[in-house]
Each structure stands twice: as C-alpha cells, then as structure tokens.
Tab-separated table of C-alpha atoms in Angstrom:
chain	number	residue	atom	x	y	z
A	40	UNK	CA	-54.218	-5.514	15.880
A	41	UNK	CA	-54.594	-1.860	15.422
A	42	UNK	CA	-55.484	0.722	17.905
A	43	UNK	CA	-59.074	1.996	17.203
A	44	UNK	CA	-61.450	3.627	19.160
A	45	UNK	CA	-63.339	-0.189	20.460
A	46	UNK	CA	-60.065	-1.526	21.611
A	47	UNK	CA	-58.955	-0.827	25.245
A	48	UNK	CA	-55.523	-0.102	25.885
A	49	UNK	CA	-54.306	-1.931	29.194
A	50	UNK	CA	-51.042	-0.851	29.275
A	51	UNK	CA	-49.041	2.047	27.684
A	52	UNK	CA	-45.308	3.068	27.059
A	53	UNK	CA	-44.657	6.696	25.568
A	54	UNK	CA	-41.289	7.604	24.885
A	55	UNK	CA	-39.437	5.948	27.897
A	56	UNK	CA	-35.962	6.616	28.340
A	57	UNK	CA	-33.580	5.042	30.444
A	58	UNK	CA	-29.252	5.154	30.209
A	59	UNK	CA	-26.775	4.018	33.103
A	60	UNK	CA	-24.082	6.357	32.690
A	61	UNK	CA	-23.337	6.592	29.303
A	62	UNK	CA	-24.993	3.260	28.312
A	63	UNK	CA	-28.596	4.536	26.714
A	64	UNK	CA	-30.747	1.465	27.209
A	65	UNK	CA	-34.301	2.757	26.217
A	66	UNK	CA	-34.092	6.029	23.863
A	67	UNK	CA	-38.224	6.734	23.532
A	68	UNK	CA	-39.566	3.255	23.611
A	69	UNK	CA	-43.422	3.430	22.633
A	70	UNK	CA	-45.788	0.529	22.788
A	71	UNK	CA	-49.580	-0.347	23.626
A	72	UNK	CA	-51.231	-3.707	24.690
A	73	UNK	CA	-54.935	-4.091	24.075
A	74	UNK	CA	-57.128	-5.698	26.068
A	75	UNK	CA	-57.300	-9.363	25.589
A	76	UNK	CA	-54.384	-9.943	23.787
A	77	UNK	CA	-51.405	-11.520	23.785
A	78	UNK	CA	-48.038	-9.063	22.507
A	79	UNK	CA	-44.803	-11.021	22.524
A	80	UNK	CA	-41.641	-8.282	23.181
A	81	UNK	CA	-38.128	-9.622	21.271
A	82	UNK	CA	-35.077	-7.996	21.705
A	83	UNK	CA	-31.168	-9.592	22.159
A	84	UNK	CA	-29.487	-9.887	25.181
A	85	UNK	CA	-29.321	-6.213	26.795
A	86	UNK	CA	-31.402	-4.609	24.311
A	87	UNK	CA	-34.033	-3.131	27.570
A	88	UNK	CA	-36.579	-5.457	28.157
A	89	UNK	CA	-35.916	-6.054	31.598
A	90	UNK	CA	-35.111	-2.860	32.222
A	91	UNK	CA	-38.366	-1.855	30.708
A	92	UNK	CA	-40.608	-4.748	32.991
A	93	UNK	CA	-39.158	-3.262	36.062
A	94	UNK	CA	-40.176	0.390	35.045
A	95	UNK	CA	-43.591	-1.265	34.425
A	96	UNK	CA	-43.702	-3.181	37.549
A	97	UNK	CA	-42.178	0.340	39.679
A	98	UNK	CA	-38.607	-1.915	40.577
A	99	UNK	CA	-36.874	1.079	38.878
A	100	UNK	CA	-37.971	4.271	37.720
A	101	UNK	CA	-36.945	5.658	34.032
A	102	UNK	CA	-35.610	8.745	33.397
A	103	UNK	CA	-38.308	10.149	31.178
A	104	UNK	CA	-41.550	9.046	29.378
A	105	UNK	CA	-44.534	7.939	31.008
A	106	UNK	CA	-46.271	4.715	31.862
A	107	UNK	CA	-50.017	4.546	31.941
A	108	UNK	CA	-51.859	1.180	33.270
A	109	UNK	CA	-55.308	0.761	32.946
A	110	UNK	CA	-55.725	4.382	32.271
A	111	UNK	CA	-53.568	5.668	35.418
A	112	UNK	CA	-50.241	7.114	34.775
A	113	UNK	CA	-47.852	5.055	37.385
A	114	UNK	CA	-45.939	8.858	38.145
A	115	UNK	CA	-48.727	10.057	40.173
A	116	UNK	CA	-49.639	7.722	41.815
A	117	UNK	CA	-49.373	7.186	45.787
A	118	UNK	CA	-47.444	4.038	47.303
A	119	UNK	CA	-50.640	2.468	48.311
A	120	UNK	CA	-52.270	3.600	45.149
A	121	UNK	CA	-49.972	1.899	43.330
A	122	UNK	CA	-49.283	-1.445	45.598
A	123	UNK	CA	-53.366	-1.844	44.746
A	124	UNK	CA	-52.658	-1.379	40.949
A	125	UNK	CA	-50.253	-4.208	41.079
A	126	UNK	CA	-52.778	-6.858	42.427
A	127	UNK	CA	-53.820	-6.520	38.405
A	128	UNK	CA	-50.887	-7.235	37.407
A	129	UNK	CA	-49.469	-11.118	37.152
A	130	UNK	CA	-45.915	-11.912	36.317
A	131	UNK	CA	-44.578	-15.235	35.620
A	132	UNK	CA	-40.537	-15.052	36.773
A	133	UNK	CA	-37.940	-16.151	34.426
A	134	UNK	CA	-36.800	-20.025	35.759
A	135	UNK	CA	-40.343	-20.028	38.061
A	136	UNK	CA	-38.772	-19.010	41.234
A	137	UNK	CA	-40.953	-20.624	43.369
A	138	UNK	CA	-39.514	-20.530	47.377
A	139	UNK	CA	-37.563	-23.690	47.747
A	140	UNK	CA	-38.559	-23.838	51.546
A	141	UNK	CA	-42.194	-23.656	51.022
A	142	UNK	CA	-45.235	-26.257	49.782
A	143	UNK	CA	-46.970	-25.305	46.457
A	144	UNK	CA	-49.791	-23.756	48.700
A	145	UNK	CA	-47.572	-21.616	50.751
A	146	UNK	CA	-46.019	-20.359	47.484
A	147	UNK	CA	-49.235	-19.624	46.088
A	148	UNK	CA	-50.487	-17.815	49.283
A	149	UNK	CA	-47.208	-16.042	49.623
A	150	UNK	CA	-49.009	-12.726	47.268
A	151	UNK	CA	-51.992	-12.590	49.072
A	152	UNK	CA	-50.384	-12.184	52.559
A	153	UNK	CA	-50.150	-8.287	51.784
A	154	UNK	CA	-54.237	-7.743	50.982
A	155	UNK	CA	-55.915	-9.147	54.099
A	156	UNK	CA	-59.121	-8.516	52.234
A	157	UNK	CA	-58.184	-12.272	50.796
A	158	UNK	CA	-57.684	-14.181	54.071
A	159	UNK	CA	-61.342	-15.545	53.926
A	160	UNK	CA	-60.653	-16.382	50.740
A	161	UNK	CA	-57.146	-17.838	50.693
A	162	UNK	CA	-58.578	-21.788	50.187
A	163	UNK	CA	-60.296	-20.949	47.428
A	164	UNK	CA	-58.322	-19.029	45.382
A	165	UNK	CA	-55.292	-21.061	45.631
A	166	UNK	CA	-57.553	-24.047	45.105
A	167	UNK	CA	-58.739	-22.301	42.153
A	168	UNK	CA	-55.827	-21.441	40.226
A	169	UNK	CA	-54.469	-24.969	40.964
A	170	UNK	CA	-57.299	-26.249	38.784
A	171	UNK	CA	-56.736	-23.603	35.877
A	172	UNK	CA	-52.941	-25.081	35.534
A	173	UNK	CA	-53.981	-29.020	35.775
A	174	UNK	CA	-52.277	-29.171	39.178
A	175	UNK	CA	-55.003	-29.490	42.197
A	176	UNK	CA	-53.129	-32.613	43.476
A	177	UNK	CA	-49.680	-31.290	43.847
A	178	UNK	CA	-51.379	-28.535	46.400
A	179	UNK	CA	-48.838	-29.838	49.810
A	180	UNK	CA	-45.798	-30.363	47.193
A	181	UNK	CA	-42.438	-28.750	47.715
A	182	UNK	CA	-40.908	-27.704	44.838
A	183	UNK	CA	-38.272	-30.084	44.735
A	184	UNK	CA	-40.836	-33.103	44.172
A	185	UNK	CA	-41.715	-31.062	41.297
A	186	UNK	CA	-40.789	-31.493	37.720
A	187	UNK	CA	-39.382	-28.393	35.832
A	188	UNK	CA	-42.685	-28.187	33.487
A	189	UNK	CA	-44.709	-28.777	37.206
A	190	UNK	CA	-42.753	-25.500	38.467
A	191	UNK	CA	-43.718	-23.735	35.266
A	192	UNK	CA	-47.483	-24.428	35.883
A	193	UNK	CA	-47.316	-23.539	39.491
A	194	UNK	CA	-45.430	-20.232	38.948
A	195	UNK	CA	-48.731	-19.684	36.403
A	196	UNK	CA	-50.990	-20.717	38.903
A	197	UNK	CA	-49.207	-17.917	41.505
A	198	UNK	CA	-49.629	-15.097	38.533
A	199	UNK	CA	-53.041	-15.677	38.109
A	200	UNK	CA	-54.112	-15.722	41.810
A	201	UNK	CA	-55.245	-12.542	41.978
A	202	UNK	CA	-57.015	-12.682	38.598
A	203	UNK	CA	-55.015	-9.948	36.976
A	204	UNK	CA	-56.211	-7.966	33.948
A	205	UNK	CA	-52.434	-8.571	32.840
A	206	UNK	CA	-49.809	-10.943	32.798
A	207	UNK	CA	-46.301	-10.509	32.016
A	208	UNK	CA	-44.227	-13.623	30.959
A	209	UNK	CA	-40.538	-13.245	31.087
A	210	UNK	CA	-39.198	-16.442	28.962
A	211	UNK	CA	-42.182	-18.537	29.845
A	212	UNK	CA	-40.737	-21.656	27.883
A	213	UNK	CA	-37.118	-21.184	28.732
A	214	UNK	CA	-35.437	-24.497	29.901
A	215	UNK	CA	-38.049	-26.570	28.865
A	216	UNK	CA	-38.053	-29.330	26.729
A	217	UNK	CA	-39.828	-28.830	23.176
A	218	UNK	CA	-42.831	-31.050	24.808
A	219	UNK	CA	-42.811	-29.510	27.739
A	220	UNK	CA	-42.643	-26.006	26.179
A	221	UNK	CA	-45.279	-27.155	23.731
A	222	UNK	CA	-47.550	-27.774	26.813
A	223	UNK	CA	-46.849	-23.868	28.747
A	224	UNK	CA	-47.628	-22.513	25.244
A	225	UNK	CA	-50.917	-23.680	25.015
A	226	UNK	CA	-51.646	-23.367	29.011
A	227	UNK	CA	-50.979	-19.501	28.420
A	228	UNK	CA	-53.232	-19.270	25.370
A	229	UNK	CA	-56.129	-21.680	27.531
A	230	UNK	CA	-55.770	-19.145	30.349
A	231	UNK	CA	-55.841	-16.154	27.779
A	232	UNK	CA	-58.770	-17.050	26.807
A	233	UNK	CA	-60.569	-18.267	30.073
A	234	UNK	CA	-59.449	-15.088	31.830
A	235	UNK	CA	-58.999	-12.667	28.726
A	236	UNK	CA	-56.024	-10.868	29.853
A	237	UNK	CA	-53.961	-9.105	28.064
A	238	UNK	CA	-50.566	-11.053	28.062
A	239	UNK	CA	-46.911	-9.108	27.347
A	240	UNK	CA	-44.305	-12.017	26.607
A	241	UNK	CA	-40.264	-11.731	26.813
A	242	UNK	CA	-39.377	-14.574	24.569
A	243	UNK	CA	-36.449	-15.495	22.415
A	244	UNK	CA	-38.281	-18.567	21.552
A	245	UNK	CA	-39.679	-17.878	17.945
A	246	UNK	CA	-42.096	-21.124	17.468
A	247	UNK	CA	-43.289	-19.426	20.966
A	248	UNK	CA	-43.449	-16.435	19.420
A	249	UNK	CA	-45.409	-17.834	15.938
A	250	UNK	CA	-48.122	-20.027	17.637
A	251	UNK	CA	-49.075	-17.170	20.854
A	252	UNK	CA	-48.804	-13.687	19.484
A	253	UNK	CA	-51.464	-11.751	18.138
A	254	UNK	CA	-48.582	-9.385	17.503
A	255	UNK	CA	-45.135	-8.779	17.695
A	256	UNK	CA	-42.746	-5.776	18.806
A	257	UNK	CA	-39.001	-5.752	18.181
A	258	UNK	CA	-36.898	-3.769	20.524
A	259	UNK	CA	-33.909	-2.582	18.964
A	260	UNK	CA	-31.738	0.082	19.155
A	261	UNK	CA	-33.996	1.021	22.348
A	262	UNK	CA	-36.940	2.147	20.486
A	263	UNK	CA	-40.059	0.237	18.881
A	264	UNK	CA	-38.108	-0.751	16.082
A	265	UNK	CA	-41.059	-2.683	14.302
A	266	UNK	CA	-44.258	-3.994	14.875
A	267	UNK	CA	-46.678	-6.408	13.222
A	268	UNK	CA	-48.205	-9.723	12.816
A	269	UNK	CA	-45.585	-12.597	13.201
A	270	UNK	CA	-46.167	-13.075	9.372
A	271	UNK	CA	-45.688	-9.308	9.012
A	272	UNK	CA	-42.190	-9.331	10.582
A	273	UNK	CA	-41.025	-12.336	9.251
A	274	UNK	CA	-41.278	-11.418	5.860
A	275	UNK	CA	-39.371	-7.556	6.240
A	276	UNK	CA	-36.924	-7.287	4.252
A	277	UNK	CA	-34.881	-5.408	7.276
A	278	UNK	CA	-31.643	-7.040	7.762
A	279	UNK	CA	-32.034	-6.301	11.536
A	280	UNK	CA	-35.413	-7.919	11.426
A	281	UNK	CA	-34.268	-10.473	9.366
A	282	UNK	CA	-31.857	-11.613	11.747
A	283	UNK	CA	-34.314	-12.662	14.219
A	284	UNK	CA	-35.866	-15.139	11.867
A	285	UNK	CA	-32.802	-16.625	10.899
C-alpha cells in the first residue's frame, strides 16, 4: 500500500529518536499507517518497538521526532486534549491482562469509567463488543473461569469498546496454541473489516504476519529498515531480512 493523495494517514512516525544513556534505541524511525489497514511491526527482542508504542500511546516521551495521530501532532497537545485522543486509540496488551479480581463486565467497563459521557451507555457497549468477539455469555465471568484463547477475545472486546479508529496489537497470538492462534487471527481481520480500523501489530509470529498484513515494516538497527508486502520482504535478498524468514 502506497501513500497517495486518497489514502488517509491515521498515524505517523517522523524521525523518532530515543537512547537510554548510551544505548540508541530508535535513531529516526519513520513509518505511516493508512486508514483501514492492517501494518504488522517486526523487530528482535530490544530492537524499539515497545519503546516506540509507549511514545505513541504518551507512556514515555522520545527525545526527538514527532508523532502525528489523526492529523494532530501528540507534542502540542494539552493533557485533556490528548486523554480524548486516546479514546481512538485501542490496544490489545501482550498476555491479555485482564484484572484478575474483576468479572468480564467490570473489565470491560474499567476504560469507560474516565468519560462519564458513556455511563448511559455502559450496558450497551460492553454488551456490544461482547457480541463482536463471540463472547456475550461469558459477560459475569472472572477471568480465571476463562480459557487463555477466552482472555484473548475479551482483552479484544475491551480494545474495541470505545470503537477506536486504531488498534494496536502487541503479540496478539502469543501463548496460544496454533488453533487457538488461528482463531485471534481471523477475529482481528473480522473486526478489521466490520470496524475498518487501521490495525499496527507487534508480532514475531510470521504465519501471523503472512495471513493479516497488508504490509510489513522491519525495525532494525532503529530505523525503518524495510518495508513491503509480506511477499515483498520475504523474497529480499538482505541477509538481515532474510533472517526473519528463516
């Protein structure tokens, strides 16, 4: 997908920069999701990509480069400015990490208690994004009745509450068994398309990877190291590329 002037860009990266003493972690990372489609983000272990969500998200703030969502660069923007930008953005946590001491409706409530614009509305929209994940009847469940692929669907069901615009995954199919992860695949590309958000997904998981992205971005090195198609990438002759399809 290339940027032209009929695509939307929902979210984007210029030259962000981030180093913890004298460990440079992001050295001008650049990247753009569209609207509507679903970008998978690879990288090894410590290469930035959780550094670079919490930039995104405002949990830490990079040391150059800007970050523009929807058109609004995240540096000038207020507290409260920026606390309303976030209701458009979902995020599915790495392992679910649903509260252990609450039901499945108190966990999906638990992002709503901060806009009380949604009290009225609470029922619905938990009822709601139940039904997009298969899961209406395990509404008064506590997590430990659930299954680990049940978790996965709920912790979907909490990112989509709010109806976001986007949705970051951070190892959506991580844990799971190949059926199992098999099943979250297509429940993110069913919600894709229901919803048409624009998905950004941390994955090491390359069938993942092959059957959900619309493209691909390798982050290596701390920079944009390559982007494409999944077919694109897997046939580079790079040997740093190459050894992700190994």
């Amino acid at each position: 997908m290339k940027e032209q002037e009929n695509i939307t860009t929902i979210l984007k990266i210029t030259d962000l920069k981030k180093s913890f003493g004298a460990n440079h972690v992001l050295n001008g990372f650049t990247m753009n999701l569209y609207e509507a489609e679903n970008l998978v983000l690879m990288g090894k272990s410590g290469s930035g990509k959780s550094v670079m969500i919490k930039c995104v998200v405002g949990l830490m703030q990079a040391d150059a480069g800007t970050i523009e969502i929807m058109g609004k660069d995240i540096t000038t923007l207020s507290q409260k400015e920026f606390n309303n930008l976030r209701t458009q953005i979902g995020f599915l946590f790495q392992g679910s990490a649903l509260y252990d001491s609450m039901t499945v409706k108190e966990n999906l409530e638990f992002p709503l208690r901060k806009f009380p614009e949604y009290a009225n509305k609470s029922k619905q929209l938990v009822l709601d994004a139940l039904e997009s994940v298969g899961l209406k009847s395990a509404i008064n469940l506590m997590p430990e009745e659930l299954s680990g692929g049940m978790k996965r669907r709920i912790a979907l069901a909490r990112a989509i509450i709010l109806r976001p615009k986007i949705i970051i995954y951070d190892e959506p199919t991580t844990g799971l068994d190949p059926i199992t992860a098999k099943e979250i695949i297509q429940l993110m590309i069913g919600i894709q398309q229901k919803f048409k958000t624009s998905s950004l997904i941390i994955t090491h998981d390359m069938d993942c990877a092959r059957v959900i992205s619309n493209r691909m971005i390798l982050l290596i090195d701390g920079i944009n190291y390559i982007e494409g198609t999944y077919k694109e990438l897997a046939a580079s002759k790079d040997k740093k590329v190459q050894e992700f399809f190994k």
